[in-house]
Coordinates of C-alpha atoms in Angstrom, one line a residue:
M1 CA -89.5 67.4 223.8
R2 CA -92.5 69.7 223.4
K3 CA -90.4 72.7 224.3
I4 CA -87.8 71.7 221.7
R5 CA -90.5 71.3 219.0
I6 CA -92.0 74.7 219.8
C7 CA -88.5 76.4 219.5
S8 CA -87.8 74.6 216.2
S9 CA -91.2 75.7 214.9
I10 CA -90.5 79.4 215.8
T11 CA -87.1 79.2 214.1
L12 CA -88.7 77.8 211.0
L13 CA -91.4 80.5 210.9
L14 CA -88.7 83.2 211.2
M15 CA -86.8 81.7 208.3
L16 CA -89.9 81.4 206.1
A17 CA -91.3 84.8 207.0
P18 CA -90.7 87.5 204.3
V19 CA -88.0 90.1 205.1
S20 CA -89.0 93.6 204.1
G21 CA -86.6 96.4 203.3
A22 CA -84.0 97.4 200.8
E23 CA -81.6 95.2 198.9
I24 CA -78.5 94.4 201.1
R25 CA -75.2 95.8 199.8
V26 CA -72.5 93.2 200.3
L27 CA -69.0 94.7 200.1
T28 CA -65.7 93.0 199.7
E29 CA -62.2 93.2 198.0
H30 CA -60.5 91.1 195.4
L31 CA -58.7 88.5 197.6
P32 CA -58.2 85.2 195.8
P33 CA -59.2 82.5 196.4
F34 CA -61.7 83.8 199.0
Q35 CA -63.3 86.4 196.7
I36 CA -62.3 86.9 193.1
D37 CA -63.4 89.8 190.9
S38 CA -63.4 88.0 187.5
A39 CA -64.6 90.1 184.6
G40 CA -67.3 91.7 186.7
A41 CA -68.4 88.4 188.1
A42 CA -67.8 87.6 191.8
T43 CA -66.4 84.1 192.5
G44 CA -64.3 82.4 195.1
F45 CA -64.7 80.2 198.1
A46 CA -66.0 82.8 200.5
T47 CA -68.2 84.3 197.8
D48 CA -69.9 80.9 197.2
V49 CA -70.6 80.6 200.9
V50 CA -72.0 84.1 201.1
R51 CA -74.2 83.6 198.0
Q52 CA -75.6 80.4 199.5
T53 CA -76.2 82.1 202.8
F54 CA -78.2 85.0 201.3
K55 CA -80.1 82.6 199.0
D56 CA -81.2 80.3 201.8
A57 CA -82.1 83.3 203.9
G58 CA -84.3 84.7 201.1
I59 CA -82.6 88.1 201.3
S60 CA -82.0 90.2 198.2
Y61 CA -78.4 91.3 197.9
Q62 CA -75.7 92.7 195.5
I63 CA -72.0 92.0 195.9
E64 CA -69.7 94.9 195.2
F65 CA -65.9 95.0 195.0
Q66 CA -64.1 98.0 196.5
S67 CA -60.7 98.8 198.0
W68 CA -60.7 97.2 201.4
S69 CA -60.5 100.6 203.2
R70 CA -63.5 101.9 201.4
A71 CA -65.5 98.7 201.9
Y72 CA -64.6 98.8 205.6
Q73 CA -65.6 102.4 206.1
L74 CA -68.9 102.0 204.3
A75 CA -69.8 98.9 206.3
L76 CA -69.1 100.8 209.5
R77 CA -71.3 103.7 208.4
D78 CA -74.2 102.6 206.2
P79 CA -77.4 100.7 206.9
N80 CA -78.3 97.5 205.0
T81 CA -74.7 96.9 204.4
C82 CA -72.6 93.7 205.0
I83 CA -68.9 92.9 204.4
F84 CA -66.7 89.9 203.9
S85 CA -64.1 88.4 204.4
I86 CA -63.4 90.4 207.6
S87 CA -61.3 89.4 210.6
K88 CA -63.1 89.5 213.9
S89 CA -60.5 91.1 216.1
K90 CA -61.2 92.1 219.7
E91 CA -61.2 95.8 218.7
R92 CA -63.8 95.2 216.0
Q93 CA -66.3 93.0 217.9
A94 CA -68.5 95.9 218.9
L95 CA -68.3 97.7 215.5
F96 CA -70.3 95.1 213.5
Q97 CA -73.1 92.5 213.8
W98 CA -71.2 89.3 213.2
I99 CA -72.9 86.6 211.1
G100 CA -70.4 83.8 211.2
E101 CA -67.0 82.5 210.3
L102 CA -66.2 81.7 206.7
S103 CA -62.6 80.4 207.1
Y104 CA -59.7 80.3 209.5
N105 CA -56.1 81.0 208.6
T106 CA -52.8 81.6 210.3
T107 CA -50.8 84.7 209.5
A108 CA -47.1 85.2 209.1
I109 CA -44.5 87.8 208.1
Y110 CA -42.9 86.9 204.7
G111 CA -39.8 88.2 202.9
L112 CA -38.0 87.4 199.7
T113 CA -36.2 84.0 199.7
S114 CA -33.2 85.9 198.3
R115 CA -33.1 88.2 201.4
T116 CA -30.9 85.8 203.5
D117 CA -29.9 88.8 205.6
I118 CA -33.3 89.0 207.3
V119 CA -33.8 86.8 210.3
L120 CA -36.8 87.4 212.7
K121 CA -37.3 85.9 216.1
S122 CA -39.8 88.4 217.3
L123 CA -42.2 91.1 216.1
E124 CA -40.0 93.7 217.8
Q125 CA -37.1 92.8 215.4
A126 CA -39.4 93.4 212.5
K127 CA -39.4 97.1 213.4
S128 CA -36.0 97.4 211.9
Y129 CA -37.5 96.8 208.4
V130 CA -40.4 98.2 206.4
I131 CA -43.6 96.1 206.3
A132 CA -46.3 96.6 203.6
V133 CA -50.0 96.2 204.7
T134 CA -53.4 97.1 203.3
R135 CA -55.1 100.2 204.7
D136 CA -57.7 99.4 207.4
D137 CA -56.9 95.7 207.2
V138 CA -56.6 93.9 210.5
T139 CA -52.8 93.6 209.9
H140 CA -52.6 97.4 209.5
H141 CA -54.4 97.9 212.9
Y142 CA -52.4 95.2 214.5
L143 CA -49.0 96.7 213.6
L144 CA -50.1 100.2 214.7
Q145 CA -51.1 98.8 218.1
H146 CA -47.7 97.2 218.4
G147 CA -45.8 100.4 217.9
F148 CA -45.1 100.4 214.1
E149 CA -45.3 103.8 212.5
E150 CA -46.5 104.8 209.0
G151 CA -43.8 106.5 207.0
K152 CA -41.1 104.8 209.2
N153 CA -41.4 101.0 209.3
L154 CA -45.0 100.7 208.0
Y155 CA -46.0 101.2 204.3
V156 CA -49.7 101.3 203.7
L157 CA -51.2 100.1 200.4
E158 CA -54.7 100.9 199.2
N159 CA -55.2 97.2 198.1
V160 CA -53.5 93.9 198.5
S161 CA -53.2 93.2 194.8
S162 CA -49.8 95.0 194.4
M163 CA -48.3 93.8 197.7
L164 CA -46.0 91.1 196.3
N165 CA -45.0 93.2 193.3
V166 CA -44.0 96.0 195.7
L167 CA -42.0 93.5 197.7
T168 CA -40.2 91.9 194.8
S169 CA -39.3 95.3 193.2
R170 CA -38.4 96.7 196.6
R171 CA -40.2 99.9 195.7
Q172 CA -40.4 102.3 198.7
G173 CA -37.8 100.1 200.4
I174 CA -40.3 97.4 201.3
D175 CA -38.7 94.5 203.1
L176 CA -41.6 92.4 204.4
V177 CA -45.3 91.7 204.0
I178 CA -47.9 90.1 206.4
I179 CA -50.1 87.5 204.6
N180 CA -51.4 84.0 204.9
E181 CA -50.1 81.1 202.8
T182 CA -53.3 80.6 200.8
I183 CA -53.4 84.2 199.7
L184 CA -49.7 84.3 199.1
K185 CA -50.0 81.4 196.6
Y186 CA -52.8 83.0 194.6
R187 CA -51.2 86.5 194.7
A188 CA -47.9 85.0 193.4
I189 CA -49.6 83.2 190.5
E190 CA -51.6 86.4 189.6
S191 CA -48.4 88.4 189.6
G192 CA -46.4 86.0 187.4
L193 CA -44.3 85.0 190.4
T194 CA -43.9 81.7 192.3
P195 CA -44.5 80.9 196.0
A196 CA -40.9 79.7 196.2
E197 CA -39.7 83.3 195.8
F198 CA -41.1 84.1 199.3
R199 CA -39.9 82.8 202.7
K200 CA -41.9 82.6 205.9
L201 CA -40.0 84.5 208.6
L202 CA -42.3 84.8 211.6
V203 CA -45.6 83.2 212.4
L204 CA -48.0 85.5 214.3
P205 CA -50.2 83.2 216.4
D206 CA -52.0 86.2 218.0
L207 CA -53.1 87.5 214.6
P208 CA -55.4 84.8 213.2
L209 CA -57.2 85.7 209.9
D210 CA -60.5 84.2 210.9
F211 CA -62.5 85.6 208.0
H212 CA -66.2 86.4 208.7
L213 CA -69.3 87.7 207.2
A214 CA -70.5 90.8 209.2
C215 CA -73.1 93.5 208.8
S216 CA -73.3 97.1 209.9
L217 CA -74.8 98.1 213.2
K218 CA -77.6 99.8 211.2
T219 CA -78.7 96.6 209.4
P220 CA -82.0 95.4 210.8
A221 CA -81.8 92.7 213.5
A222 CA -84.3 90.5 211.6
I223 CA -82.0 90.3 208.6
V224 CA -78.9 89.6 210.8
A225 CA -80.8 86.8 212.6
R226 CA -81.9 85.2 209.4
L227 CA -78.4 85.3 207.9
R228 CA -76.9 83.8 211.0
S229 CA -79.4 80.9 211.0
S230 CA -78.8 80.4 207.2
L231 CA -75.1 80.2 207.5
Q232 CA -75.3 77.8 210.4
G233 CA -77.7 75.7 208.4
I234 CA -75.2 75.4 205.5
K235 CA -72.6 74.3 208.0
T236 CA -74.9 71.8 209.7
D237 CA -76.2 70.1 206.5
G238 CA -72.7 69.6 204.9
R239 CA -72.9 72.1 202.1
F240 CA -70.3 74.4 203.7
D241 CA -67.8 71.5 203.8
K242 CA -68.7 70.6 200.2
I243 CA -67.8 74.2 199.1
V244 CA -64.5 74.0 201.0
T245 CA -63.6 70.7 199.5
G246 CA -64.4 71.9 195.9
W247 CA -62.1 74.9 196.3
S248 CA -59.4 73.0 198.1
E249 CA -59.1 70.6 195.1
R250 CA -58.5 73.6 192.8
L251 CA -55.6 74.7 195.0
H252 CA -53.6 71.5 194.3

């Protein structure tokens, strides 16, 4: 018991101790309902969790919206930089310092409901069509690893905001997109479309979108440790679930 009390005291002291250094740059993209760029104000489920994490950790930060590719490259390169919501694929594990999971989602290939000619039973069959993805997104890297080729059956967008519009207009011959159901619903509403216009064709169980908060390798270890402890504390005391419930109610 004495050992446990000593460890707990050390953890508390680390959390209370001031963190020196520059303000942390927190990068993300507009991806409702996880993070929403609304008239210059950052909102959304994941944003609320990230804000609470930094607040509890006592770390100064500034959230910035960028295209995903730019956010990803900056987080790879720059010190005092974090990024969310980023998927923790095996290939990315050594590239960042991972703070913790913000949400978990399953991913699928979707097409237009009106395209009854498309039937998919495997990812290999999808190579006969053109799939739109966001540059440097985990879906982009995933399809490249599975033999898809840019300019042939892979169309790369700079951001996800135009993905459903590109699909519905069939610009550039786009046939399919990879997305999760929650994002699909919000993107459809934003674009003046309805979720019923899109049909799930193939679930990708080996491509979970387990969104995380992560920081660059050049971000100080003390900041990373404090953020990890803060996020875990939010999950332990029930505030994380409260944020989830609040946003879930808005989805219905």
